[in-house]
Amino acid sequence: MRRSARRGAMLAEFFLSPAWNTSAIAWVGMLLIVVHAVYKSWLALQFTYFYRDFYDLMQRAAGGHDQQLDCGSGAGSGDSGDSPTPSTLAEVYAQLLIFAYLAIPAAIIHPIASWFQSRYALAWRLALIQSYLSRWEASGVFIEGASQRIQEDTQRFAEGLEVAFATLLDVAFTLSIFTPRLADMGRDIPPPWSAHGGSDDHWLVWATVLLATFGTLVSLCIARRLVDLEVQNQRVEAGFRKDLVIWEDCVAPVNPSTHPPRDAPSTANCAGTWIPDLRSNYRLLYKHFAYFNAWVAAFEQATTILPYLVGAPRLFDATAPISLGKVVEFSRIFDRVFGALTVPMHDWARFNEFRSVLRRLHEFEQTVPRKTREQRTVTAEMAMAPFDADSIVVVEDCPERQ
């Protein structure tokens, strides 16, 4: 319970902020992001229906055109089948108009939603910075890499949050909308071991879940060390950055009146200490990512062709054939469901970095005590004046904090 409370501190600082405008932005913004996620899933479903109908129309037009050519050849007139019928052209234009109705609003809404999500993540980051600065100042304890955790890690948290929050919502609504459609496809596309559908109509859902589970478990095994390596790299980067800023402050202090110039340490010593660690850590991280990327590339290529291996033979089934549009629909629905179930595999580098940032921020929260009611009131009244990240490092290096 205590660990859960610690991990919920990032949520409490934003959603339960004593500043009413911050908490209002948190709740209203979350509602708008949820609405946009619902709209994206609905739009993806409508595009799936569009492509199904459009490819069915193209198949009918191609079939009718071939029949006209055959009839024209038999009658001695080759001009009767040179173009589709007017009714077919009208249907094509009607389908393209449907596409425009779907695509034009999306082209306007998606950029606005992306801008809003960036502002939302920034507001969350600023709320965390206010809280962490006040708690760190009140605690008076030394924390490894505190400047990076407050300044850079909160920035990475905001960037990762912008992607992770929207992705999780997309996964939830995509599965809720597309999974029933994938189950319906099992009636039209029976399993390879059965000539016709029947009691096993949901076989596509179970096959997709099992395949996604297998791929995710193998990915977790291959990438089990990536988070620890990323955390270690961030610690080395934090130490390297701290020494560089201290060296810079010795030569040209942030505030000469309070921090007069000091004897500068040797940059050669700084480089000799940190560069070998940076080199060895990143080489090890890249090696493990190479293993992971090789596995993901092979797995994705195999799953890309899978819907066509299952659905395409039904085009030539003499007893119960399916249309080309149905095969395209099956491929798109499968890609949506399978992609939602294997989200971490598609962007593991960003997912890995976000997890490591969360771990470092949790370590910071466990070190500094929670704010009292008076401190929360002060934080709510703080004006967000611009601050220099270098000044945080100088404060971190103060002798009384050592």
PDB file of N, CA and C in Angstrom, residues 174-241:
ATOM      1  N   THR A 174      -9.497   0.813 -29.145  1.00  0.00           N
ATOM      2  CA  THR A 174      -9.313  -0.021 -30.332  1.00  0.00           C
ATOM      3  C   THR A 174      -9.740  -1.460 -30.061  1.00  0.00           C
ATOM      4  N   LEU A 175      -9.325  -2.002 -28.926  1.00  0.00           N
ATOM      5  CA  LEU A 175      -9.722  -3.369 -28.588  1.00  0.00           C
ATOM      6  C   LEU A 175     -11.224  -3.479 -28.375  1.00  0.00           C
ATOM      7  N   SER A 176     -11.823  -2.485 -27.732  1.00  0.00           N
ATOM      8  CA  SER A 176     -13.266  -2.556 -27.477  1.00  0.00           C
ATOM      9  C   SER A 176     -14.081  -2.455 -28.761  1.00  0.00           C
ATOM     10  N   ILE A 177     -13.561  -1.773 -29.760  1.00  0.00           N
ATOM     11  CA  ILE A 177     -14.310  -1.593 -31.012  1.00  0.00           C
ATOM     12  C   ILE A 177     -13.995  -2.681 -32.031  1.00  0.00           C
ATOM     13  N   PHE A 178     -12.728  -3.055 -32.160  1.00  0.00           N
ATOM     14  CA  PHE A 178     -12.329  -3.955 -33.240  1.00  0.00           C
ATOM     15  C   PHE A 178     -12.372  -5.433 -32.859  1.00  0.00           C
ATOM     16  N   THR A 179     -12.259  -5.765 -31.575  1.00  0.00           N
ATOM     17  CA  THR A 179     -12.294  -7.175 -31.202  1.00  0.00           C
ATOM     18  C   THR A 179     -13.617  -7.843 -31.568  1.00  0.00           C
ATOM     19  N   PRO A 180     -14.783  -7.228 -31.304  1.00  0.00           N
ATOM     20  CA  PRO A 180     -16.036  -7.863 -31.762  1.00  0.00           C
ATOM     21  C   PRO A 180     -16.081  -8.051 -33.277  1.00  0.00           C
ATOM     22  N   ARG A 181     -15.501  -7.114 -34.028  1.00  0.00           N
ATOM     23  CA  ARG A 181     -15.487  -7.264 -35.491  1.00  0.00           C
ATOM     24  C   ARG A 181     -14.580  -8.411 -35.916  1.00  0.00           C
ATOM     25  N   LEU A 182     -13.466  -8.578 -35.207  1.00  0.00           N
ATOM     26  CA  LEU A 182     -12.594  -9.703 -35.521  1.00  0.00           C
ATOM     27  C   LEU A 182     -13.282 -11.026 -35.222  1.00  0.00           C
ATOM     28  N   ALA A 183     -14.078 -11.064 -34.149  1.00  0.00           N
ATOM     29  CA  ALA A 183     -14.844 -12.277 -33.848  1.00  0.00           C
ATOM     30  C   ALA A 183     -15.860 -12.563 -34.951  1.00  0.00           C
ATOM     31  N   ASP A 184     -16.480 -11.515 -35.483  1.00  0.00           N
ATOM     32  CA  ASP A 184     -17.435 -11.713 -36.582  1.00  0.00           C
ATOM     33  C   ASP A 184     -16.752 -12.260 -37.830  1.00  0.00           C
ATOM     34  N   MET A 185     -15.483 -11.855 -38.045  1.00  0.00           N
ATOM     35  CA  MET A 185     -14.778 -12.345 -39.221  1.00  0.00           C
ATOM     36  C   MET A 185     -14.561 -13.851 -39.162  1.00  0.00           C
ATOM     37  N   GLY A 186     -14.540 -14.421 -37.946  1.00  0.00           N
ATOM     38  CA  GLY A 186     -14.358 -15.866 -37.827  1.00  0.00           C
ATOM     39  C   GLY A 186     -15.472 -16.667 -38.466  1.00  0.00           C
ATOM     40  N   ARG A 187     -16.651 -16.070 -38.638  1.00  0.00           N
ATOM     41  CA  ARG A 187     -17.755 -16.776 -39.295  1.00  0.00           C
ATOM     42  C   ARG A 187     -17.534 -16.880 -40.804  1.00  0.00           C
ATOM     43  N   ASP A 188     -16.872 -15.851 -41.387  1.00  0.00           N
ATOM     44  CA  ASP A 188     -16.622 -15.860 -42.826  1.00  0.00           C
ATOM     45  C   ASP A 188     -15.319 -16.555 -43.192  1.00  0.00           C
ATOM     46  N   ILE A 189     -14.384 -16.575 -42.252  1.00  0.00           N
ATOM     47  CA  ILE A 189     -13.074 -17.186 -42.512  1.00  0.00           C
ATOM     48  C   ILE A 189     -12.876 -18.294 -41.487  1.00  0.00           C
ATOM     49  N   PRO A 190     -13.208 -19.536 -41.825  1.00  0.00           N
ATOM     50  CA  PRO A 190     -13.064 -20.647 -40.872  1.00  0.00           C
ATOM     51  C   PRO A 190     -11.594 -20.967 -40.640  1.00  0.00           C
ATOM     52  N   PRO A 191     -11.275 -21.631 -39.561  1.00  0.00           N
ATOM     53  CA  PRO A 191      -9.879 -21.991 -39.292  1.00  0.00           C
ATOM     54  C   PRO A 191      -9.358 -22.976 -40.321  1.00  0.00           C
ATOM     55  N   PRO A 192      -8.058 -23.030 -40.513  1.00  0.00           N
ATOM     56  CA  PRO A 192      -7.496 -23.932 -41.537  1.00  0.00           C
ATOM     57  C   PRO A 192      -7.844 -25.392 -41.303  1.00  0.00           C
ATOM     58  N   TRP A 193      -8.080 -25.775 -40.049  1.00  0.00           N
ATOM     59  CA  TRP A 193      -8.387 -27.184 -39.781  1.00  0.00           C
ATOM     60  C   TRP A 193      -9.868 -27.506 -39.934  1.00  0.00           C
ATOM     61  N   SER A 194     -10.667 -26.515 -40.357  1.00  0.00           N
ATOM     62  CA  SER A 194     -12.099 -26.735 -40.542  1.00  0.00           C
ATOM     63  C   SER A 194     -12.512 -26.167 -41.883  1.00  0.00           C
ATOM     64  N   ALA A 195     -13.302 -26.934 -42.610  1.00  0.00           N
ATOM     65  CA  ALA A 195     -13.732 -26.479 -43.933  1.00  0.00           C
ATOM     66  C   ALA A 195     -14.762 -25.375 -43.848  1.00  0.00           C
ATOM     67  N   HIS A 196     -15.544 -25.326 -42.806  1.00  0.00           N
ATOM     68  CA  HIS A 196     -16.591 -24.328 -42.646  1.00  0.00           C
ATOM     69  C   HIS A 196     -16.577 -23.826 -41.205  1.00  0.00           C
ATOM     70  N   GLY A 197     -17.161 -22.634 -40.992  1.00  0.00           N
ATOM     71  CA  GLY A 197     -17.268 -22.084 -39.647  1.00  0.00           C
ATOM     72  C   GLY A 197     -18.287 -22.859 -38.844  1.00  0.00           C
ATOM     73  N   GLY A 198     -18.418 -22.540 -37.589  1.00  0.00           N
ATOM     74  CA  GLY A 198     -19.353 -23.241 -36.738  1.00  0.00           C
ATOM     75  C   GLY A 198     -19.183 -22.853 -35.302  1.00  0.00           C
ATOM     76  N   SER A 199     -18.930 -23.850 -34.477  1.00  0.00           N
ATOM     77  CA  SER A 199     -18.812 -23.585 -33.055  1.00  0.00           C
ATOM     78  C   SER A 199     -17.532 -22.836 -32.700  1.00  0.00           C
ATOM     79  N   ASP A 200     -16.576 -22.772 -33.635  1.00  0.00           N
ATOM     80  CA  ASP A 200     -15.294 -22.127 -33.361  1.00  0.00           C
ATOM     81  C   ASP A 200     -15.205 -20.774 -34.069  1.00  0.00           C
ATOM     82  N   ASP A 201     -16.301 -20.001 -34.042  1.00  0.00           N
ATOM     83  CA  ASP A 201     -16.338 -18.731 -34.759  1.00  0.00           C
ATOM     84  C   ASP A 201     -15.370 -17.702 -34.184  1.00  0.00           C
ATOM     85  N   HIS A 202     -14.981 -17.824 -32.903  1.00  0.00           N
ATOM     86  CA  HIS A 202     -14.088 -16.851 -32.271  1.00  0.00           C
ATOM     87  C   HIS A 202     -12.622 -17.255 -32.370  1.00  0.00           C
ATOM     88  N   TRP A 203     -12.302 -18.142 -33.285  1.00  0.00           N
ATOM     89  CA  TRP A 203     -10.940 -18.644 -33.351  1.00  0.00           C
ATOM     90  C   TRP A 203      -9.943 -17.557 -33.727  1.00  0.00           C
ATOM     91  N   LEU A 204     -10.362 -16.562 -34.516  1.00  0.00           N
ATOM     92  CA  LEU A 204      -9.452 -15.489 -34.905  1.00  0.00           C
ATOM     93  C   LEU A 204      -9.032 -14.648 -33.696  1.00  0.00           C
ATOM     94  N   VAL A 205      -9.963 -14.398 -32.783  1.00  0.00           N
ATOM     95  CA  VAL A 205      -9.635 -13.620 -31.582  1.00  0.00           C
ATOM     96  C   VAL A 205      -8.621 -14.373 -30.725  1.00  0.00           C
ATOM     97  N   TRP A 206      -8.909 -15.662 -30.488  1.00  0.00           N
ATOM     98  CA  TRP A 206      -8.000 -16.444 -29.653  1.00  0.00           C
ATOM     99  C   TRP A 206      -6.637 -16.602 -30.312  1.00  0.00           C
ATOM    100  N   ALA A 207      -6.606 -16.793 -31.611  1.00  0.00           N
ATOM    101  CA  ALA A 207      -5.328 -16.921 -32.308  1.00  0.00           C
ATOM    102  C   ALA A 207      -4.531 -15.624 -32.238  1.00  0.00           C
ATOM    103  N   THR A 208      -5.209 -14.499 -32.381  1.00  0.00           N
ATOM    104  CA  THR A 208      -4.520 -13.203 -32.298  1.00  0.00           C
ATOM    105  C   THR A 208      -3.978 -12.958 -30.902  1.00  0.00           C
ATOM    106  N   VAL A 209      -4.767 -13.265 -29.882  1.00  0.00           N
ATOM    107  CA  VAL A 209      -4.320 -13.068 -28.498  1.00  0.00           C
ATOM    108  C   VAL A 209      -3.127 -13.967 -28.182  1.00  0.00           C
ATOM    109  N   LEU A 210      -3.194 -15.226 -28.584  1.00  0.00           N
ATOM    110  CA  LEU A 210      -2.079 -16.142 -28.319  1.00  0.00           C
ATOM    111  C   LEU A 210      -0.812 -15.712 -29.053  1.00  0.00           C
ATOM    112  N   LEU A 211      -0.965 -15.290 -30.297  1.00  0.00           N
ATOM    113  CA  LEU A 211       0.201 -14.852 -31.069  1.00  0.00           C
ATOM    114  C   LEU A 211       0.810 -13.596 -30.455  1.00  0.00           C
ATOM    115  N   ALA A 212      -0.035 -12.637 -30.052  1.00  0.00           N
ATOM    116  CA  ALA A 212       0.468 -11.414 -29.429  1.00  0.00           C
ATOM    117  C   ALA A 212       1.120 -11.705 -28.079  1.00  0.00           C
ATOM    118  N   THR A 213       0.537 -12.616 -27.315  1.00  0.00           N
ATOM    119  CA  THR A 213       1.129 -12.993 -26.023  1.00  0.00           C
ATOM    120  C   THR A 213       2.487 -13.647 -26.215  1.00  0.00           C
ATOM    121  N   PHE A 214       2.581 -14.525 -27.183  1.00  0.00           N
ATOM    122  CA  PHE A 214       3.872 -15.164 -27.465  1.00  0.00           C
ATOM    123  C   PHE A 214       4.920 -14.129 -27.840  1.00  0.00           C
ATOM    124  N   GLY A 215       4.579 -13.215 -28.739  1.00  0.00           N
ATOM    125  CA  GLY A 215       5.537 -12.197 -29.161  1.00  0.00           C
ATOM    126  C   GLY A 215       5.951 -11.278 -28.025  1.00  0.00           C
ATOM    127  N   THR A 216       4.993 -10.902 -27.178  1.00  0.00           N
ATOM    128  CA  THR A 216       5.308 -10.008 -26.050  1.00  0.00           C
ATOM    129  C   THR A 216       6.200 -10.699 -25.031  1.00  0.00           C
ATOM    130  N   LEU A 217       5.922 -11.969 -24.724  1.00  0.00           N
ATOM    131  CA  LEU A 217       6.739 -12.695 -23.746  1.00  0.00           C
ATOM    132  C   LEU A 217       8.177 -12.869 -24.244  1.00  0.00           C
ATOM    133  N   VAL A 218       8.332 -13.206 -25.507  1.00  0.00           N
ATOM    134  CA  VAL A 218       9.685 -13.323 -26.051  1.00  0.00           C
ATOM    135  C   VAL A 218      10.392 -11.969 -26.026  1.00  0.00           C
ATOM    136  N   SER A 219       9.664 -10.897 -26.339  1.00  0.00           N
ATOM    137  CA  SER A 219      10.260  -9.559 -26.306  1.00  0.00           C
ATOM    138  C   SER A 219      10.697  -9.183 -24.899  1.00  0.00           C
ATOM    139  N   LEU A 220       9.872  -9.514 -23.908  1.00  0.00           N
ATOM    140  CA  LEU A 220      10.238  -9.215 -22.521  1.00  0.00           C
ATOM    141  C   LEU A 220      11.494  -9.968 -22.103  1.00  0.00           C
ATOM    142  N   CYS A 221      11.618 -11.205 -22.544  1.00  0.00           N
ATOM    143  CA  CYS A 221      12.816 -11.976 -22.199  1.00  0.00           C
ATOM    144  C   CYS A 221      14.060 -11.365 -22.831  1.00  0.00           C
ATOM    145  N   ILE A 222      13.958 -10.962 -24.085  1.00  0.00           N
ATOM    146  CA  ILE A 222      15.119 -10.395 -24.765  1.00  0.00           C
ATOM    147  C   ILE A 222      15.471  -9.020 -24.191  1.00  0.00           C
ATOM    148  N   ALA A 223      14.447  -8.247 -23.802  1.00  0.00           N
ATOM    149  CA  ALA A 223      14.674  -6.865 -23.361  1.00  0.00           C
ATOM    150  C   ALA A 223      14.679  -6.722 -21.844  1.00  0.00           C
ATOM    151  N   ARG A 224      14.881  -7.794 -21.120  1.00  0.00           N
ATOM    152  CA  ARG A 224      14.762  -7.723 -19.655  1.00  0.00           C
ATOM    153  C   ARG A 224      15.807  -6.808 -19.023  1.00  0.00           C
ATOM    154  N   ARG A 225      16.960  -6.595 -19.662  1.00  0.00           N
ATOM    155  CA  ARG A 225      18.010  -5.766 -19.081  1.00  0.00           C
ATOM    156  C   ARG A 225      17.970  -4.322 -19.563  1.00  0.00           C
ATOM    157  N   LEU A 226      17.096  -3.990 -20.492  1.00  0.00           N
ATOM    158  CA  LEU A 226      17.144  -2.664 -21.114  1.00  0.00           C
ATOM    159  C   LEU A 226      16.810  -1.546 -20.133  1.00  0.00           C
ATOM    160  N   VAL A 227      15.844  -1.764 -19.256  1.00  0.00           N
ATOM    161  CA  VAL A 227      15.474  -0.713 -18.312  1.00  0.00           C
ATOM    162  C   VAL A 227      16.620  -0.427 -17.351  1.00  0.00           C
ATOM    163  N   ASP A 228      17.239  -1.467 -16.809  1.00  0.00           N
ATOM    164  CA  ASP A 228      18.363  -1.263 -15.897  1.00  0.00           C
ATOM    165  C   ASP A 228      19.519  -0.552 -16.594  1.00  0.00           C
ATOM    166  N   LEU A 229      19.781  -0.919 -17.838  1.00  0.00           N
ATOM    167  CA  LEU A 229      20.858  -0.251 -18.577  1.00  0.00           C
ATOM    168  C   LEU A 229      20.524   1.210 -18.837  1.00  0.00           C
ATOM    169  N   GLU A 230      19.263   1.502 -19.133  1.00  0.00           N
ATOM    170  CA  GLU A 230      18.859   2.890 -19.370  1.00  0.00           C
ATOM    171  C   GLU A 230      18.974   3.713 -18.095  1.00  0.00           C
ATOM    172  N   VAL A 231      18.568   3.157 -16.960  1.00  0.00           N
ATOM    173  CA  VAL A 231      18.696   3.868 -15.680  1.00  0.00           C
ATOM    174  C   VAL A 231      20.160   4.143 -15.370  1.00  0.00           C
ATOM    175  N   GLN A 232      21.029   3.158 -15.597  1.00  0.00           N
ATOM    176  CA  GLN A 232      22.455   3.351 -15.344  1.00  0.00           C
ATOM    177  C   GLN A 232      23.020   4.436 -16.253  1.00  0.00           C
ATOM    178  N   ASN A 233      22.588   4.463 -17.517  1.00  0.00           N
ATOM    179  CA  ASN A 233      23.058   5.511 -18.422  1.00  0.00           C
ATOM    180  C   ASN A 233      22.612   6.887 -17.971  1.00  0.00           C
ATOM    181  N   GLN A 234      21.396   7.004 -17.479  1.00  0.00           N
ATOM    182  CA  GLN A 234      20.918   8.296 -17.014  1.00  0.00           C
ATOM    183  C   GLN A 234      21.704   8.765 -15.794  1.00  0.00           C
ATOM    184  N   ARG A 235      22.126   7.844 -14.941  1.00  0.00           N
ATOM    185  CA  ARG A 235      22.941   8.232 -13.793  1.00  0.00           C
ATOM    186  C   ARG A 235      24.298   8.753 -14.247  1.00  0.00           C
ATOM    187  N   VAL A 236      24.900   8.066 -15.211  1.00  0.00           N
ATOM    188  CA  VAL A 236      26.186   8.529 -15.727  1.00  0.00           C
ATOM    189  C   VAL A 236      26.028   9.885 -16.409  1.00  0.00           C
ATOM    190  N   GLU A 237      24.968  10.044 -17.207  1.00  0.00           N
ATOM    191  CA  GLU A 237      24.719  11.326 -17.869  1.00  0.00           C
ATOM    192  C   GLU A 237      24.507  12.437 -16.843  1.00  0.00           C
ATOM    193  N   ALA A 238      23.796  12.129 -15.761  1.00  0.00           N
ATOM    194  CA  ALA A 238      23.558  13.136 -14.729  1.00  0.00           C
ATOM    195  C   ALA A 238      24.857  13.565 -14.069  1.00  0.00           C
ATOM    196  N   GLY A 239      25.726  12.609 -13.740  1.00  0.00           N
ATOM    197  CA  GLY A 239      27.004  12.959 -13.141  1.00  0.00           C
ATOM    198  C   GLY A 239      27.887  13.745 -14.082  1.00  0.00           C
ATOM    199  N   PHE A 240      27.909  13.356 -15.346  1.00  0.00           N
ATOM    200  CA  PHE A 240      28.699  14.064 -16.347  1.00  0.00           C
ATOM    201  C   PHE A 240      28.206  15.504 -16.514  1.00  0.00           C
ATOM    202  N   ARG A 241      26.891  15.652 -16.600  1.00  0.00           N
ATOM    203  CA  ARG A 241      26.319  16.991 -16.754  1.00  0.00           C
ATOM    204  C   ARG A 241      26.599  17.844 -15.529  1.00  0.00           C
TER     205      ARG A 241
END
